[in-house]
PDB file of C-alpha atoms in Angstrom:
ATOM      1  CA  GLY A   1     -32.559-147.510 154.683  1.00 61.00           C
ATOM      2  CA  VAL A   2     -33.766-150.862 153.107  1.00 68.00           C
ATOM      3  CA  PRO A   3     -36.837-152.243 154.874  1.00 72.00           C
ATOM      4  CA  GLU A   4     -35.391-155.712 155.112  1.00 79.00           C
ATOM      5  CA  ASN A   5     -32.266-154.375 156.923  1.00 76.00           C
ATOM      6  CA  ALA A   6     -34.247-152.274 159.366  1.00 75.00           C
ATOM      7  CA  GLU A   7     -32.771-154.165 162.290  1.00 81.00           C
ATOM      8  CA  LEU A   8     -29.148-153.670 161.095  1.00 82.00           C
ATOM      9  CA  ARG A   9     -27.336-151.430 163.561  1.00 84.00           C
ATOM     10  CA  PRO A  10     -23.738-150.736 162.214  1.00 88.00           C
ATOM     11  CA  GLN A  11     -21.405-149.584 165.023  1.00 90.00           C
ATOM     12  CA  LEU A  12     -20.070-146.468 163.505  1.00 95.00           C
ATOM     13  CA  ASP A  13     -19.375-145.003 166.897  1.00 94.00           C
ATOM     14  CA  ARG A  14     -16.530-147.372 167.674  1.00 94.00           C
ATOM     15  CA  THR A  15     -13.854-146.137 165.381  1.00 95.00           C
ATOM     16  CA  ASP A  16     -12.865-143.183 163.090  1.00 96.00           C
ATOM     17  CA  ARG A  17     -11.961-145.480 160.111  1.00 96.00           C
ATOM     18  CA  ALA A  18     -14.015-147.532 157.690  1.00 97.00           C
ATOM     19  CA  VAL A  19     -12.717-149.911 154.974  1.00 98.00           C
ATOM     20  CA  ILE A  20     -14.921-150.630 152.003  1.00 98.00           C
ATOM     21  CA  VAL A  21     -13.889-153.577 149.703  1.00 97.00           C
ATOM     22  CA  GLY A  22     -14.809-152.618 146.218  1.00 97.00           C
ATOM     23  CA  THR A  23     -14.504-149.828 143.689  1.00 97.00           C
ATOM     24  CA  GLY A  24     -17.962-149.759 142.134  1.00 96.00           C
ATOM     25  CA  ASN A  25     -20.842-147.153 142.449  1.00 96.00           C
ATOM     26  CA  VAL A  26     -22.259-148.749 145.569  1.00 96.00           C
ATOM     27  CA  ALA A  27     -18.790-148.518 147.251  1.00 98.00           C
ATOM     28  CA  LEU A  28     -18.472-144.848 146.412  1.00 98.00           C
ATOM     29  CA  ASP A  29     -21.979-144.154 147.472  1.00 97.00           C
ATOM     30  CA  CYS A  30     -21.285-145.826 150.884  1.00 97.00           C
ATOM     31  CA  ALA A  31     -18.132-143.728 151.220  1.00 98.00           C
ATOM     32  CA  ARG A  32     -20.039-140.485 150.409  1.00 98.00           C
ATOM     33  CA  ILE A  33     -22.735-141.212 152.892  1.00 97.00           C
ATOM     34  CA  LEU A  34     -20.263-141.980 155.617  1.00 98.00           C
ATOM     35  CA  LEU A  35     -18.219-138.804 154.977  1.00 98.00           C
ATOM     36  CA  SER A  36     -21.198-136.331 154.174  1.00 97.00           C
ATOM     37  CA  SER A  37     -22.323-133.929 156.875  1.00 96.00           C
ATOM     38  CA  ILE A  38     -25.548-134.650 158.735  1.00 96.00           C
ATOM     39  CA  ASP A  39     -26.946-131.398 157.605  1.00 96.00           C
ATOM     40  CA  ASP A  40     -26.452-132.278 153.908  1.00 96.00           C
ATOM     41  CA  LEU A  41     -27.765-135.807 154.529  1.00 96.00           C
ATOM     42  CA  ALA A  42     -30.814-134.527 156.276  1.00 96.00           C
ATOM     43  CA  LYS A  43     -31.872-132.730 153.032  1.00 96.00           C
ATOM     44  CA  THR A  44     -32.005-136.085 151.124  1.00 95.00           C
ATOM     45  CA  ASP A  45     -34.458-138.976 151.249  1.00 92.00           C
ATOM     46  CA  ILE A  46     -32.340-141.005 153.684  1.00 92.00           C
ATOM     47  CA  THR A  47     -34.375-142.697 156.519  1.00 90.00           C
ATOM     48  CA  ASP A  48     -34.584-141.200 159.993  1.00 91.00           C
ATOM     49  CA  GLN A  49     -33.252-144.518 161.344  1.00 90.00           C
ATOM     50  CA  ALA A  50     -30.092-144.240 159.097  1.00 92.00           C
ATOM     51  CA  LEU A  51     -29.610-140.554 159.807  1.00 95.00           C
ATOM     52  CA  ASP A  52     -29.620-141.313 163.685  1.00 94.00           C
ATOM     53  CA  ILE A  53     -26.947-143.867 163.253  1.00 94.00           C
ATOM     54  CA  LEU A  54     -24.903-141.601 161.093  1.00 96.00           C
ATOM     55  CA  ARG A  55     -25.279-138.717 163.834  1.00 97.00           C
ATOM     56  CA  GLN A  56     -23.486-141.029 166.185  1.00 97.00           C
ATOM     57  CA  SER A  57     -20.807-141.944 163.610  1.00 97.00           C
ATOM     58  CA  ARG A  58     -17.125-141.251 164.501  1.00 98.00           C
ATOM     59  CA  ILE A  59     -16.023-142.116 160.976  1.00 98.00           C
ATOM     60  CA  ARG A  60     -13.547-139.642 159.519  1.00 97.00           C
ATOM     61  CA  HIS A  61     -11.423-141.830 157.260  1.00 98.00           C
ATOM     62  CA  VAL A  62     -12.756-144.154 154.490  1.00 98.00           C
ATOM     63  CA  THR A  63     -10.565-146.472 152.447  1.00 98.00           C
ATOM     64  CA  LEU A  64     -11.789-147.999 149.288  1.00 98.00           C
ATOM     65  CA  VAL A  65      -9.942-151.102 148.301  1.00 98.00           C
ATOM     66  CA  GLY A  66      -9.879-152.626 144.791  1.00 96.00           C
ATOM     67  CA  ARG A  67      -8.395-155.759 143.503  1.00 93.00           C
ATOM     68  CA  ARG A  68      -7.562-154.087 140.320  1.00 92.00           C
ATOM     69  CA  GLY A  69      -6.142-150.824 139.106  1.00 92.00           C
ATOM     70  CA  PRO A  70      -7.406-147.396 138.355  1.00 94.00           C
ATOM     71  CA  MET A  71      -8.206-148.245 134.645  1.00 92.00           C
ATOM     72  CA  GLN A  72     -10.557-151.122 135.853  1.00 92.00           C
ATOM     73  CA  VAL A  73     -12.624-149.187 138.412  1.00 95.00           C
ATOM     74  CA  SER A  74     -16.388-149.889 138.164  1.00 94.00           C
ATOM     75  CA  PHE A  75     -17.773-146.641 139.447  1.00 97.00           C
ATOM     76  CA  THR A  76     -18.904-143.741 137.100  1.00 96.00           C
ATOM     77  CA  ILE A  77     -17.744-140.172 136.839  1.00 97.00           C
ATOM     78  CA  LYS A  78     -20.981-139.102 138.538  1.00 97.00           C
ATOM     79  CA  GLU A  79     -20.151-141.009 141.771  1.00 97.00           C
ATOM     80  CA  LEU A  80     -16.522-139.882 141.705  1.00 97.00           C
ATOM     81  CA  ARG A  81     -17.464-136.198 141.113  1.00 97.00           C
ATOM     82  CA  GLU A  82     -19.935-136.435 144.042  1.00 96.00           C
ATOM     83  CA  LEU A  83     -17.344-137.826 146.352  1.00 96.00           C
ATOM     84  CA  THR A  84     -14.609-135.289 145.233  1.00 95.00           C
ATOM     85  CA  LYS A  85     -16.973-132.310 145.868  1.00 94.00           C
ATOM     86  CA  LEU A  86     -17.858-133.167 149.541  1.00 95.00           C
ATOM     87  CA  THR A  87     -17.349-130.055 151.742  1.00 91.00           C
ATOM     88  CA  GLY A  88     -14.428-130.516 154.137  1.00 92.00           C
ATOM     89  CA  VAL A  89     -13.495-133.860 152.653  1.00 95.00           C
ATOM     90  CA  GLN A  90     -10.160-134.509 151.078  1.00 94.00           C
ATOM     91  CA  SER A  91      -9.225-137.332 148.662  1.00 94.00           C
ATOM     92  CA  ARG A  92      -5.956-139.256 149.156  1.00 92.00           C
ATOM     93  CA  LEU A  93      -4.788-141.100 146.065  1.00 94.00           C
ATOM     94  CA  ASN A  94      -1.444-142.488 145.480  1.00 93.00           C
ATOM     95  CA  GLN A  95       0.460-140.891 142.593  1.00 93.00           C
ATOM     96  CA  GLU A  96       2.335-144.262 141.983  1.00 92.00           C
ATOM     97  CA  ASP A  97      -0.951-145.979 141.233  1.00 92.00           C
ATOM     98  CA  PHE A  98      -1.344-143.645 138.090  1.00 94.00           C
ATOM     99  CA  ASN A  99       2.272-143.569 136.839  1.00 91.00           C
ATOM    100  CA  ARG A 100       1.657-146.374 134.246  1.00 88.00           C
ATOM    101  CA  ILE A 101      -1.258-144.403 132.714  1.00 92.00           C
ATOM    102  CA  ASP A 102       0.023-142.237 129.789  1.00 91.00           C
ATOM    103  CA  GLN A 103      -1.826-139.895 127.397  1.00 93.00           C
ATOM    104  CA  ASN A 104      -1.717-142.403 124.646  1.00 94.00           C
ATOM    105  CA  MET A 105      -3.548-144.890 126.777  1.00 93.00           C
ATOM    106  CA  ILE A 106      -6.148-142.250 127.629  1.00 95.00           C
ATOM    107  CA  ASP A 107      -6.669-141.241 124.035  1.00 95.00           C
ATOM    108  CA  LYS A 108      -7.661-144.927 123.154  1.00 94.00           C
ATOM    109  CA  LEU A 109     -10.347-145.084 125.674  1.00 94.00           C
ATOM    110  CA  GLU A 110     -14.048-144.846 125.114  1.00 95.00           C
ATOM    111  CA  ARG A 111     -15.341-141.421 126.155  1.00 96.00           C
ATOM    112  CA  PRO A 112     -16.954-142.364 129.531  1.00 96.00           C
ATOM    113  CA  ARG A 113     -13.760-144.113 130.545  1.00 96.00           C
ATOM    114  CA  LYS A 114     -11.622-141.466 129.281  1.00 96.00           C
ATOM    115  CA  ARG A 115     -13.487-138.704 131.247  1.00 97.00           C
ATOM    116  CA  LEU A 116     -13.397-140.910 134.374  1.00 97.00           C
ATOM    117  CA  THR A 117      -9.619-141.518 133.989  1.00 96.00           C
ATOM    118  CA  GLU A 118      -9.003-137.855 133.401  1.00 96.00           C
ATOM    119  CA  LEU A 119     -10.854-137.037 136.589  1.00 96.00           C
ATOM    120  CA  LEU A 120      -8.979-139.586 138.644  1.00 96.00           C
ATOM    121  CA  LEU A 121      -5.747-138.115 137.397  1.00 95.00           C
ATOM    122  CA  LYS A 122      -6.999-134.564 138.111  1.00 94.00           C
ATOM    123  CA  THR A 123      -7.976-135.646 141.614  1.00 93.00           C
ATOM    124  CA  VAL A 124      -4.433-137.168 142.247  1.00 92.00           C
ATOM    125  CA  GLN A 125      -2.803-133.825 140.885  1.00 88.00           C
ATOM    126  CA  ALA A 126      -5.016-131.612 142.979  1.00 82.00           C
ATOM    127  CA  LYS A 127      -4.129-133.739 146.111  1.00 60.00           C
ATOM    128  CA  HIS A 128      -0.410-133.059 145.574  1.00 53.00           C
ATOM    129  CA  SER A 129      -0.870-129.303 144.844  1.00 50.00           C
ATOM    130  CA  ASN A 130      -3.092-128.809 147.950  1.00 52.00           C
ATOM    131  CA  GLU A 131      -1.758-130.725 150.989  1.00 54.00           C
ATOM    132  CA  LYS A 132      -4.120-129.118 153.451  1.00 61.00           C
ATOM    133  CA  VAL A 133      -5.319-131.245 156.277  1.00 66.00           C
ATOM    134  CA  ALA A 134      -8.937-132.000 156.190  1.00 77.00           C
ATOM    135  CA  GLU A 135     -11.134-133.236 159.017  1.00 88.00           C
ATOM    136  CA  ARG A 136     -12.403-136.209 156.791  1.00 95.00           C
ATOM    137  CA  CYS A 137     -10.870-137.950 153.833  1.00 95.00           C
ATOM    138  CA  TRP A 138     -11.073-140.849 151.628  1.00 97.00           C
ATOM    139  CA  TYR A 139      -8.451-143.159 150.185  1.00 96.00           C
ATOM    140  CA  LEU A 140      -8.396-145.233 147.190  1.00 96.00           C
ATOM    141  CA  LYS A 141      -6.121-148.259 147.307  1.00 96.00           C
ATOM    142  CA  PHE A 142      -5.591-150.454 144.270  1.00 95.00           C
ATOM    143  CA  TRP A 143      -4.046-153.890 143.689  1.00 93.00           C
ATOM    144  CA  ARG A 144      -5.335-155.544 146.958  1.00 94.00           C
ATOM    145  CA  ARG A 145      -7.729-158.178 147.714  1.00 93.00           C
ATOM    146  CA  PRO A 146      -8.950-159.356 151.212  1.00 95.00           C
ATOM    147  CA  LYS A 147      -7.130-162.444 152.511  1.00 95.00           C
ATOM    148  CA  GLN A 148      -8.429-162.538 155.929  1.00 96.00           C
ATOM    149  CA  PHE A 149     -10.850-160.640 158.178  1.00 96.00           C
ATOM    150  CA  ASN A 150      -9.765-160.461 161.763  1.00 96.00           C
ATOM    151  CA  GLY A 151     -11.724-159.980 165.060  1.00 94.00           C
ATOM    152  CA  LYS A 152     -13.828-161.997 167.433  1.00 93.00           C
ATOM    153  CA  THR A 153     -17.221-160.414 166.998  1.00 89.00           C
ATOM    154  CA  THR A 154     -16.658-157.588 164.571  1.00 88.00           C
ATOM    155  CA  VAL A 155     -13.996-156.956 161.945  1.00 91.00           C
ATOM    156  CA  GLU A 156     -11.062-155.258 163.713  1.00 92.00           C
ATOM    157  CA  SER A 157      -8.694-155.502 160.820  1.00 94.00           C
ATOM    158  CA  ILE A 158      -8.290-157.040 157.316  1.00 96.00           C
ATOM    159  CA  ASP A 159      -5.218-158.752 155.840  1.00 96.00           C
ATOM    160  CA  PHE A 160      -4.888-157.893 152.197  1.00 95.00           C
ATOM    161  CA  GLU A 161      -3.126-159.870 149.502  1.00 94.00           C
ATOM    162  CA  HIS A 162      -1.381-157.684 146.798  1.00 92.00           C
ATOM    163  CA  THR A 163      -2.315-158.373 143.281  1.00 90.00           C
ATOM    164  CA  GLN A 164      -0.344-157.302 140.221  1.00 82.00           C
ATOM    165  CA  PRO A 165      -1.347-156.260 136.712  1.00 75.00           C
ATOM    166  CA  VAL A 166      -0.667-158.429 133.795  1.00 70.00           C
ATOM    167  CA  ALA A 167      -1.282-156.377 130.697  1.00 62.00           C
ATOM    168  CA  ASN A 168      -2.850-157.752 127.700  1.00 58.00           C
ATOM    169  CA  ARG A 169      -3.781-156.300 124.243  1.00 43.00           C
ATOM    170  CA  SER A 170      -6.972-154.498 125.306  1.00 48.00           C
ATOM    171  CA  PHE A 171      -5.698-152.405 128.195  1.00 47.00           C
ATOM    172  CA  SER A 172      -7.690-154.420 130.611  1.00 49.00           C
ATOM    173  CA  GLU A 173      -5.623-156.262 133.203  1.00 50.00           C
ATOM    174  CA  GLU A 174      -5.885-159.597 135.003  1.00 54.00           C
ATOM    175  CA  ASN A 175      -4.615-160.160 138.575  1.00 54.00           C
ATOM    176  CA  LEU A 176      -2.210-162.490 139.968  1.00 55.00           C
ATOM    177  CA  PRO A 177      -1.636-162.771 143.737  1.00 56.00           C
ATOM    178  CA  VAL A 178       1.714-161.630 145.102  1.00 60.00           C
ATOM    179  CA  GLN A 179       2.755-163.016 148.432  1.00 49.00           C
ATOM    180  CA  GLN A 180       2.767-159.876 150.380  1.00 56.00           C
ATOM    181  CA  ASN A 181       0.322-159.041 153.140  1.00 54.00           C
ATOM    182  CA  GLN A 182      -0.719-155.633 154.383  1.00 56.00           C
ATOM    183  CA  THR A 183      -3.137-154.954 157.268  1.00 53.00           C
TER     184      THR A 183
END
């Protein structure tokens, strides 16, 4: 929808999966648009050109990949809430990514980060209590960073390098690469 990108024609009709590298507001907005129904998008200010491309989309699964963990995501509770409330869309988060987070850690967080972390935990728990199969879903993968993009003319796969947390005194975590690859 940006005028300087009017010629951009993403090929969303070639696959049913998309990978978005990043865990910020823009990443969640992109996932939300890719997974939203055309009827819902038509009610927004999205451009006709973008809507036409999305009508042809086969994308049903969107994976957001972050180099850090759930305590360091850059999106806000508003973007997460919008994504979790999409009709016919299921979240798929890995419980193991949240095992290191305890109530003591949550209690020490600033209010916005605390609310966001609590919603992430609620989303993980809801996923495990309701294992229904949805037509569309989104995944949130942590502790990975792109190592290599593969494909001749388009990206066909991505090799990820695992990162690992190194805790410090302030609950923020730095990353060190681990020599494991995952496509």
